[in-house]
Coordinates of C-alpha atoms in Angstrom, one line a residue:
Chain P
M1 CA 105.7 13.0 98.4
T2 CA 107.7 15.8 99.8
G3 CA 106.5 16.1 103.3
D4 CA 106.4 19.9 103.4
D5 CA 104.1 21.8 105.8
T6 CA 101.2 22.4 103.5
E7 CA 100.7 18.7 102.9
T8 CA 99.6 18.1 106.5
D9 CA 96.8 20.7 106.1
L10 CA 95.4 19.0 103.0
T11 CA 91.8 17.9 103.6
R12 CA 92.4 14.9 101.3
P13 CA 95.7 13.6 99.8
I14 CA 96.6 15.1 96.4
E15 CA 96.7 11.8 94.7
Q16 CA 93.1 11.2 95.6
L17 CA 91.8 14.4 94.0
I18 CA 91.7 13.2 90.4
R19 CA 90.3 10.0 89.0
R20 CA 89.4 8.9 85.6
G21 CA 87.0 11.4 84.2
A22 CA 86.4 13.2 87.5
I23 CA 87.9 15.9 89.7
H24 CA 87.4 16.4 93.4
R25 CA 85.9 19.7 94.6
D26 CA 88.9 20.2 96.9
V27 CA 91.0 21.0 93.8
Y28 CA 89.0 24.3 93.7
C29 CA 88.0 24.8 97.4
D30 CA 90.8 23.7 99.7
P31 CA 93.1 26.6 100.7
A32 CA 95.9 24.0 101.3
V33 CA 95.6 22.9 97.7
F34 CA 96.0 26.5 96.7
D35 CA 99.0 27.0 98.9
R36 CA 100.6 23.9 97.3
E37 CA 99.8 25.2 93.8
M38 CA 101.7 28.4 94.7
T39 CA 104.8 26.4 95.8
H40 CA 104.6 23.4 93.4
I41 CA 103.4 25.1 90.3
F42 CA 103.9 28.9 90.3
D43 CA 107.2 28.8 92.1
R44 CA 108.5 26.1 89.7
T45 CA 107.2 26.2 86.2
W46 CA 107.4 28.8 83.4
V47 CA 104.9 31.6 84.2
F48 CA 103.9 34.2 81.5
L49 CA 105.1 37.7 82.4
A50 CA 104.6 40.0 79.4
H51 CA 104.7 40.4 75.7
E52 CA 107.9 41.9 74.4
S53 CA 106.0 44.8 72.8
E54 CA 104.8 45.9 76.3
I55 CA 108.4 46.8 77.1
P56 CA 109.9 47.6 73.7
S57 CA 112.8 50.0 74.7
P58 CA 115.8 49.9 77.1
G59 CA 114.7 50.8 80.6
D60 CA 111.0 49.9 80.0
Y61 CA 109.4 47.9 82.7
K62 CA 106.1 46.2 83.7
T63 CA 105.1 45.0 87.2
T64 CA 103.3 41.8 87.4
T65 CA 103.2 38.7 89.6
I66 CA 104.5 35.1 89.7
G67 CA 102.1 33.4 92.0
R68 CA 102.4 35.3 95.3
H69 CA 105.5 37.2 94.3
P70 CA 105.4 40.8 93.0
V71 CA 107.7 40.9 90.0
I72 CA 109.3 43.5 87.8
V73 CA 110.0 42.4 84.2
N74 CA 112.1 44.9 82.3
R75 CA 114.9 45.7 79.8
N76 CA 118.2 47.0 81.1
D77 CA 120.2 49.7 79.4
E78 CA 121.4 47.1 76.8
G79 CA 117.8 46.2 76.0
E80 CA 118.2 42.7 77.6
I81 CA 115.1 41.4 79.3
G82 CA 115.3 40.5 83.0
A83 CA 112.9 39.9 85.9
F84 CA 113.3 40.6 89.6
I85 CA 111.3 40.2 92.7
N86 CA 109.8 43.6 93.4
R87 CA 111.1 43.8 97.0
C88 CA 113.8 45.9 98.5
R89 CA 116.6 43.8 100.0
H90 CA 116.8 46.1 103.1
R91 CA 113.4 46.0 104.8
G92 CA 111.2 44.7 102.0
P93 CA 108.9 47.3 100.4
T94 CA 108.2 47.0 96.7
V95 CA 110.7 49.2 94.9
C96 CA 108.2 50.0 92.1
R97 CA 104.5 50.3 92.1
N98 CA 103.8 51.7 88.7
E99 CA 102.2 49.2 86.3
L100 CA 104.4 50.3 83.4
G101 CA 107.2 52.8 82.9
N102 CA 110.8 53.4 82.0
A103 CA 113.5 53.6 84.6
K104 CA 117.3 53.5 84.8
F105 CA 117.0 53.0 88.6
F106 CA 114.5 51.6 91.1
R107 CA 114.8 53.5 94.4
C108 CA 113.0 52.2 97.5
P109 CA 111.3 55.2 99.1
Y110 CA 111.8 54.0 102.6
H111 CA 115.6 54.4 103.1
A112 CA 116.6 55.2 99.5
W113 CA 118.4 52.0 98.7
T114 CA 118.8 52.2 94.9
Y115 CA 119.0 49.5 92.3
N116 CA 119.9 49.9 88.6
N117 CA 117.7 48.4 85.9
A118 CA 119.9 45.3 85.9
G119 CA 118.9 44.8 89.5
E120 CA 122.2 45.7 91.1
L121 CA 122.3 47.6 94.4
V122 CA 124.2 50.7 93.4
G123 CA 123.4 53.1 96.2
V124 CA 122.9 52.9 100.0
P125 CA 122.7 56.2 102.0
M126 CA 125.3 56.6 104.7
P127 CA 127.1 53.4 103.9
Q128 CA 129.7 54.0 106.6
G129 CA 127.1 52.6 109.1
Y130 CA 127.6 49.1 107.7
G131 CA 130.5 46.8 108.6
A132 CA 133.3 45.7 106.5
D133 CA 131.5 42.5 105.4
F134 CA 128.6 44.5 103.9
D135 CA 128.6 43.5 100.3
K136 CA 126.4 45.4 98.0
S137 CA 127.0 42.9 95.2
R138 CA 125.1 40.3 97.2
L139 CA 122.1 42.6 97.9
G140 CA 120.8 43.2 94.4
L141 CA 117.1 42.7 93.6
V142 CA 116.5 38.9 93.6
H143 CA 116.4 37.6 90.1
V144 CA 113.7 35.5 88.8
A145 CA 115.9 32.4 88.3
R146 CA 115.2 32.0 84.6
V147 CA 113.7 34.4 82.0
A148 CA 113.1 33.4 78.4
S149 CA 111.0 34.4 75.4
Y150 CA 109.3 32.5 72.7
A151 CA 107.7 34.2 69.8
G152 CA 107.7 37.5 71.7
F153 CA 106.0 36.0 74.8
I154 CA 108.2 36.5 77.9
F155 CA 108.1 33.8 80.7
G156 CA 109.9 33.6 84.0
S157 CA 110.6 30.6 86.2
M158 CA 111.4 30.9 89.9
S159 CA 113.3 27.6 89.6
A160 CA 116.8 27.4 88.2
H161 CA 116.0 23.8 87.3
G162 CA 113.5 22.0 85.2
P163 CA 112.7 22.0 81.5
T164 CA 113.7 24.8 79.2
L165 CA 110.9 27.1 78.0
E166 CA 110.9 25.5 74.6
D167 CA 110.5 22.0 76.2
H168 CA 107.8 23.4 78.5
L169 CA 105.8 24.8 75.6
G170 CA 106.3 21.6 73.6
G171 CA 103.8 21.2 70.8
V172 CA 102.2 24.5 71.6
R173 CA 105.1 26.3 70.0
K174 CA 103.8 25.7 66.5
F175 CA 100.5 27.3 67.5
L176 CA 102.3 30.3 69.0
D177 CA 104.3 30.5 65.7
A178 CA 101.0 30.4 63.8
Y179 CA 99.5 33.0 66.0
V180 CA 102.3 35.5 65.3
A181 CA 102.2 34.5 61.6
T182 CA 98.7 36.0 61.4
S183 CA 100.5 39.2 60.9
P184 CA 101.8 39.6 57.4
T185 CA 105.2 40.8 58.8
G186 CA 105.3 38.1 61.4
E187 CA 105.1 40.6 64.2
I188 CA 102.4 41.4 66.7
G189 CA 102.1 44.2 69.3
V190 CA 99.6 45.1 71.9
Y191 CA 97.4 48.2 72.3
K192 CA 98.0 50.3 75.4
G193 CA 96.0 49.5 78.4
Y194 CA 94.4 46.3 79.7
Q195 CA 91.0 44.8 80.3
K196 CA 91.2 43.9 84.0
C197 CA 88.6 41.6 85.6
V198 CA 88.2 39.8 88.9
Y199 CA 86.0 37.0 90.1
S200 CA 85.3 35.2 93.4
G201 CA 86.3 31.8 92.2
N202 CA 89.2 29.5 91.6
W203 CA 91.8 30.4 89.0
K204 CA 91.5 27.0 87.2
F205 CA 87.9 27.8 86.1
Q206 CA 89.4 30.4 83.7
L207 CA 92.0 27.8 82.4
E208 CA 89.2 25.3 81.7
N209 CA 87.0 27.9 80.2
G210 CA 89.7 29.2 77.8
V211 CA 89.6 25.9 75.9
D212 CA 86.0 24.8 76.4
P213 CA 84.0 24.8 73.2
Y214 CA 81.2 22.9 74.9
H215 CA 80.0 25.9 76.8
V216 CA 79.9 28.4 74.0
G217 CA 76.4 27.5 72.6
A218 CA 74.9 27.4 76.1
L219 CA 76.4 30.1 78.3
H220 CA 77.0 32.5 75.3
A221 CA 73.7 31.9 73.5
S222 CA 73.0 35.6 73.8
A223 CA 76.3 36.7 72.3
V224 CA 77.5 34.1 69.8
T225 CA 76.4 34.3 66.1
P226 CA 74.8 31.3 64.4
E227 CA 77.8 31.1 62.0
A228 CA 80.3 31.0 64.8
L229 CA 78.2 28.5 66.7
A230 CA 78.3 26.1 63.7
I231 CA 82.0 25.7 64.3
Y232 CA 81.3 24.2 67.7
R233 CA 78.3 22.1 66.6
Q234 CA 79.5 20.5 63.3
G235 CA 82.1 18.3 64.9
K236 CA 85.0 19.4 62.9
G237 CA 88.2 20.5 64.6
A238 CA 89.6 19.0 67.7
V239 CA 90.5 19.6 71.3
I240 CA 94.1 18.6 72.1
A241 CA 95.9 17.7 75.3
M242 CA 99.3 19.0 74.3
D243 CA 102.2 18.7 76.7
G244 CA 100.1 19.7 79.7
H245 CA 98.5 22.7 77.9
G246 CA 95.1 22.9 76.3
V247 CA 94.3 23.6 72.6
T248 CA 91.1 23.9 70.8
D249 CA 92.0 23.7 67.1
H250 CA 89.4 25.1 64.6
T251 CA 91.9 25.4 61.8
D252 CA 89.7 23.1 59.7
W253 CA 87.7 26.3 59.1
G254 CA 90.9 28.2 58.2
P255 CA 93.9 29.8 59.8
M256 CA 93.7 32.4 62.6
P257 CA 91.6 35.0 60.9
V258 CA 93.1 38.5 60.4
D259 CA 89.9 40.0 61.6
A260 CA 89.9 37.9 64.7
S261 CA 86.4 36.7 64.1
L262 CA 85.2 33.6 65.7
S263 CA 85.9 31.4 62.7
G264 CA 89.2 29.6 62.0
G265 CA 92.2 29.5 64.2
F266 CA 92.6 28.1 67.7
N267 CA 92.5 28.8 71.4
L268 CA 95.5 28.1 73.6
V269 CA 95.7 27.7 77.3
I270 CA 99.4 27.6 78.2
F271 CA 99.5 26.2 81.7
P272 CA 99.5 27.7 84.3
N273 CA 98.6 31.4 83.5
L274 CA 98.5 32.3 79.8
I275 CA 95.5 32.2 77.4
V276 CA 95.9 33.2 73.8
L277 CA 92.9 33.4 71.5
R278 CA 91.5 35.6 68.8
S279 CA 92.8 39.2 69.5
Q280 CA 93.7 38.7 73.1
I281 CA 96.5 37.7 75.4
R282 CA 95.0 36.9 78.8
T283 CA 97.0 36.5 82.0
V284 CA 95.5 34.6 84.9
R285 CA 96.5 35.8 88.4
P286 CA 95.5 33.5 91.2
I287 CA 94.9 35.7 94.3
A288 CA 93.4 33.1 96.7
V289 CA 91.7 29.7 96.4
D290 CA 88.4 31.6 95.6
R291 CA 89.7 34.8 94.0
T292 CA 91.3 35.4 90.6
E293 CA 92.2 38.4 88.5
I294 CA 92.3 38.3 84.7
I295 CA 94.5 40.9 82.9
T296 CA 94.0 41.0 79.1
S297 CA 96.0 42.8 76.4
V298 CA 94.5 43.4 73.0
V299 CA 96.8 42.3 70.1
K300 CA 97.4 44.3 67.0
L301 CA 98.9 42.9 63.9
K302 CA 101.8 44.7 62.3
G303 CA 101.5 45.1 58.6
V304 CA 97.7 45.2 58.4
D305 CA 95.4 48.2 57.8
E306 CA 94.9 50.3 60.9
A307 CA 91.1 50.0 60.4
V308 CA 91.4 46.2 60.6
N309 CA 93.3 46.5 63.9
L310 CA 90.9 49.0 65.3
Q311 CA 87.9 46.8 64.5
R312 CA 89.6 43.9 66.2
M313 CA 89.9 46.1 69.4
R314 CA 86.3 47.3 69.2
D315 CA 85.1 43.7 68.9
Q316 CA 87.4 42.7 71.8
E317 CA 86.0 45.5 73.9
F318 CA 82.4 44.6 73.0
E319 CA 82.8 40.9 73.8
F320 CA 85.4 40.7 76.5
G321 CA 86.4 42.6 79.6
A322 CA 84.2 43.0 82.7
A323 CA 81.3 44.4 80.6
G324 CA 81.8 42.1 77.6
T325 CA 78.9 40.4 76.0
F326 CA 80.7 37.1 76.3
F327 CA 83.0 37.6 79.3
A328 CA 80.6 39.0 81.8
D329 CA 78.7 35.7 81.6
D330 CA 82.0 33.8 82.1
L331 CA 82.9 35.9 85.1
D332 CA 79.5 35.3 86.6
I333 CA 79.5 31.5 86.0
F334 CA 82.9 31.2 87.7
E335 CA 81.4 32.7 90.8
R336 CA 78.3 30.4 90.6
T337 CA 80.7 27.5 90.1
Q338 CA 82.6 28.4 93.3
Q339 CA 79.3 28.7 95.2
G340 CA 78.2 25.3 94.1
L341 CA 81.5 23.6 94.8
N342 CA 81.6 25.1 98.3
S343 CA 79.0 22.6 99.2
S344 CA 80.5 19.4 100.5
A345 CA 77.4 17.5 99.7
V346 CA 78.8 16.5 96.3
D347 CA 82.5 15.6 96.0
W348 CA 83.1 15.0 92.3
L349 CA 82.9 17.1 89.1
E350 CA 82.4 15.3 85.8
F351 CA 85.3 15.6 83.3
S352 CA 84.5 12.4 81.3
R353 CA 83.2 13.9 78.1
G354 CA 84.8 12.2 75.1
L355 CA 86.7 9.6 77.1
D356 CA 85.5 6.8 74.9
R357 CA 86.1 8.5 71.6
E358 CA 89.4 10.4 72.1
E359 CA 92.4 9.1 70.2
M360 CA 96.2 9.7 69.8
R361 CA 97.2 11.5 66.7
N362 CA 100.7 12.9 66.1
G363 CA 101.6 12.0 69.6
Y364 CA 98.8 14.0 71.3
M365 CA 95.4 12.9 72.6
H366 CA 92.7 14.5 70.4
G367 CA 89.0 14.8 71.3
F368 CA 86.0 16.0 69.4
M369 CA 85.4 19.7 69.4
S370 CA 83.0 19.6 72.4
D371 CA 85.0 17.1 74.5
E372 CA 87.1 17.5 77.6
T373 CA 90.3 15.8 76.5
Q374 CA 92.3 19.1 76.8
H375 CA 91.1 19.5 80.4
R376 CA 92.1 16.0 81.4
G377 CA 95.5 16.7 79.9
M378 CA 95.9 19.9 81.9
Y379 CA 94.9 18.2 85.1
A380 CA 97.3 15.3 84.5
N381 CA 100.0 18.0 84.3
W382 CA 98.6 19.6 87.4
M383 CA 98.8 16.3 89.3
A384 CA 102.4 15.7 88.1
M385 CA 103.5 19.1 89.3
M386 CA 101.6 18.9 92.6
T387 CA 103.1 15.6 93.5
A388 CA 106.7 16.2 92.4
A389 CA 109.5 17.4 94.7
T390 CA 109.8 21.2 94.4
P391 CA 113.1 22.7 93.7
G392 CA 113.8 25.6 96.1
I393 CA 113.3 29.2 95.0
A394 CA 116.6 30.9 94.1
E395 CA 117.6 32.8 97.1
A396 CA 119.5 35.7 95.7
A397 CA 121.2 37.0 92.6
E398 CA 124.8 35.8 92.5
Chain V
M1 CA 71.8 80.2 82.9
A2 CA 69.9 79.1 86.0
D3 CA 67.1 77.8 83.8
L4 CA 69.6 75.9 81.5
R5 CA 71.2 74.3 84.5
H6 CA 67.8 73.3 85.8
D7 CA 66.9 71.8 82.4
I8 CA 70.1 69.9 82.2
E9 CA 69.8 68.5 85.7
T10 CA 66.3 67.4 84.9
A11 CA 67.5 65.6 81.8
L12 CA 70.3 63.9 83.8
Y13 CA 67.9 62.7 86.5
R14 CA 65.5 61.4 83.8
E15 CA 68.3 59.5 82.2
A16 CA 69.4 58.1 85.5
H17 CA 65.8 57.0 86.2
L18 CA 65.5 55.2 82.9
L19 CA 68.6 53.2 83.6
D20 CA 67.7 52.5 87.3
S21 CA 64.3 51.3 86.2
G22 CA 65.6 49.0 83.4
E23 CA 64.0 51.0 80.6
F24 CA 67.0 50.5 78.4
N25 CA 65.2 51.0 75.0
A26 CA 63.9 54.3 76.1
W27 CA 67.4 55.2 77.3
Y28 CA 68.8 54.2 74.0
E29 CA 66.4 56.6 72.3
L30 CA 68.0 59.5 74.1
F31 CA 71.2 59.0 72.0
L32 CA 71.8 60.6 68.6
P33 CA 72.6 58.1 65.9
E34 CA 76.2 59.1 65.7
A35 CA 76.7 59.1 69.4
I36 CA 79.4 57.3 71.3
Y37 CA 79.0 55.6 74.7
W38 CA 82.4 55.3 76.3
V39 CA 83.7 53.8 79.5
P40 CA 87.5 54.2 79.5
A41 CA 89.9 51.8 81.1
G42 CA 92.4 53.9 83.0
S43 CA 92.6 57.7 83.1
G44 CA 90.6 58.2 80.0
D45 CA 92.8 61.1 78.8
Y46 CA 93.7 59.0 75.7
D47 CA 92.7 58.4 72.2
P48 CA 90.3 55.4 72.4
N49 CA 91.7 54.3 69.0
E50 CA 95.1 53.8 70.6
H51 CA 94.2 52.4 74.0
V52 CA 91.8 49.7 75.2
S53 CA 88.6 50.7 76.9
I54 CA 86.1 49.0 79.1
I55 CA 83.3 49.9 76.7
H56 CA 83.5 51.9 73.5
D57 CA 80.2 51.5 71.7
D58 CA 78.8 53.2 68.7
M59 CA 75.0 53.1 68.5
T60 CA 74.9 49.8 66.5
M61 CA 76.9 48.2 69.2
L62 CA 74.9 49.7 72.0
K63 CA 71.7 48.5 70.5
K64 CA 73.2 44.9 70.3
R65 CA 74.3 45.3 73.9
I66 CA 70.8 46.2 75.0
D67 CA 69.1 43.6 72.9
R68 CA 71.3 41.0 74.5
L69 CA 70.1 42.1 78.0
Y70 CA 66.5 41.4 76.9
S71 CA 67.3 38.1 75.2
G72 CA 66.6 36.0 78.2
H73 CA 70.1 34.4 77.9
A74 CA 72.4 37.1 79.3
Y75 CA 73.0 35.0 82.4
A76 CA 75.2 37.4 84.4
Q77 CA 72.1 39.7 84.3
I78 CA 69.5 37.1 85.4
P79 CA 68.3 38.5 87.7
A80 CA 69.2 42.0 86.4
S81 CA 71.5 44.2 88.6
R82 CA 69.5 46.7 90.6
T83 CA 71.1 50.1 90.5
H84 CA 70.7 53.5 92.2
R85 CA 72.6 56.4 90.8
A86 CA 72.9 59.8 92.4
I87 CA 73.9 62.6 90.0
T88 CA 75.7 65.6 91.6
N89 CA 78.4 68.3 91.1
V90 CA 76.7 69.2 87.8
E91 CA 78.7 71.8 85.7
V92 CA 77.2 73.1 82.4
E93 CA 79.1 74.8 79.6
D94 CA 76.9 76.3 77.0
E95 CA 78.4 76.1 73.5
G96 CA 75.5 77.8 71.9
D97 CA 73.3 76.5 69.0
G98 CA 71.6 74.2 71.4
V99 CA 74.7 72.3 72.4
V100 CA 76.0 72.0 76.0
N101 CA 78.9 70.2 77.5
V102 CA 78.2 68.7 80.9
R103 CA 80.4 67.4 83.7
C104 CA 78.9 65.7 86.7
V105 CA 79.8 63.1 89.4
M106 CA 77.8 59.9 89.5
M107 CA 77.6 57.7 92.6
L108 CA 76.3 54.4 91.1
V109 CA 75.5 51.6 93.5
E110 CA 74.9 48.2 91.9
L111 CA 73.3 45.3 93.8
A112 CA 74.1 42.0 92.1
R113 CA 75.0 38.5 93.4
H114 CA 74.0 39.6 96.9
R115 CA 76.7 42.2 96.9
Q116 CA 76.6 46.0 96.7
T117 CA 79.3 47.5 94.5
L118 CA 80.0 51.2 94.5
Y119 CA 81.0 52.7 91.1
P120 CA 81.8 56.4 91.6
A121 CA 82.4 58.1 88.3
R122 CA 83.0 61.4 86.6
V123 CA 80.6 61.6 83.7
T124 CA 80.9 63.9 80.8
Y125 CA 78.2 64.5 78.1
R126 CA 77.7 66.4 75.0
L127 CA 74.0 67.2 74.9
H128 CA 71.9 68.6 72.0
R129 CA 68.7 70.4 72.5
A130 CA 65.7 68.7 70.8
G131 CA 62.6 70.7 71.5
D132 CA 61.9 70.4 75.2
N133 CA 64.3 67.5 75.6
W134 CA 68.0 66.9 75.3
R135 CA 69.6 64.2 73.1
I136 CA 73.0 62.6 74.0
G137 CA 75.7 63.1 71.4
Y138 CA 78.5 61.7 73.6
K139 CA 78.6 60.0 77.0
K140 CA 81.8 59.2 78.8
V141 CA 81.8 57.4 82.1
S142 CA 85.2 57.7 83.8
L143 CA 85.0 55.2 86.7
L144 CA 87.1 55.9 89.8
M145 CA 88.0 52.1 89.5
S146 CA 88.6 52.4 85.8
D147 CA 92.1 50.8 86.1
E148 CA 91.2 48.2 88.7
P149 CA 90.1 44.7 88.1
L150 CA 86.3 44.8 87.8
P151 CA 83.7 42.0 88.5
A152 CA 81.2 41.1 85.9
A153 CA 79.6 44.4 84.9
A154 CA 77.1 43.7 82.1
F155 CA 74.7 46.3 83.3
L156 CA 74.7 49.8 81.8
F157 CA 76.7 52.7 83.4

């Protein structure tokens, strides 16, 4: 244990929050657990920032977050991808508050300190007021310590240390490869705009739900077709605990379908904030222990007929987003879950489904399609991160 | 023109009443078969074939959306949201041949999950005269919060 400040505020020690087949309600309700998730998970591991097609050209940028940090992810004049803390080094305002755009420079409106799109401080008004030891080269925007892409998905890590992105993704890489390979040219892009949702509940409800075939026939009884439901009921396919991420694999029914229908393919929950399924890239933004935002891009496949892509988007709009025939019920159940868990009358949630029938295959624990093997794998990863010593956040660009 | 404006306002109030009283099938009947019901995400000054929307339904989709609400399994709408909508700032542009373009401001208040949520919106319509009534050829609801994260919103705007 690390003995940092948040630990003393924990209602119950972290190690006691998970046991075989069960999770303690404090995991979702204790603000001190949330604080620790921000420092031990989001400040440390690889966090999804953007798809490369959101910032295709030199100077393009997107603003997002890593845990509690406002972040700019962009391309510099050479087209290289970087990410910076969106905070002026002088007094601290965000230097950019557009969601997307193109900029050679980021200028703080407060005192006009100006940074180029590589994050370097290039302009300070009336510099003669500063002493001889004032060194602009040490006052650039703070870099996110590591930025890397895999299959077009850009991730950032606040920690200079730890596994590489490829090691972090582990076995999920082959699913990301397969996702991109749905396009005949091997390239995907995203439509302009986002589906933006918010719920009053813990962020991990969404992670569980992104790989939870068990709920589809129940919660989504009003939206799912009988043909799609058969996938979840027939027992084919598998749920997989894969290097700390969650996978539901329905490729027994076929590869990821070009029309993004609920048939073959797979769902991925890439811990801690990325969900990839059907025609969507979902980003999970934890706001507070009981507040979460979901920002979703709609994927289009290069090399397929425009009508096919358009139908994918229409289906996505119909089923997901705040008004979606599937997702409205998910958002609502997340709020009901938080309300129930806020009661201290019951401490433990059941996560035991499939414990007695899961098995190791190809190095990963596999469960039946409706089981909770993938959730147990994510929470084992959660526990490992929450109890590990946390490398410090990189202080400044050097 | 005063009469036309009065006719249009009466039609808009009637539509609002149908939605606020949960008469969704009667509301659906106001639409022409080729109509579009659109709730843009973001400014809305875009081609909905190039940009994601909150809702972009043709009438087949809208019928499915409504049928789901009556299915008994649309859990986010059990109990159904209660809504009040005030329609104001009505502007009418007569195209002739029984077609008018309408702009108005809607102040929609939804009560759900013990919370009141305000959804101010600018609503634009293309309306077609059908005897004494008006049919909807196009309805676009541009929410003030269109680019903000929204809570579950399975009710009809």
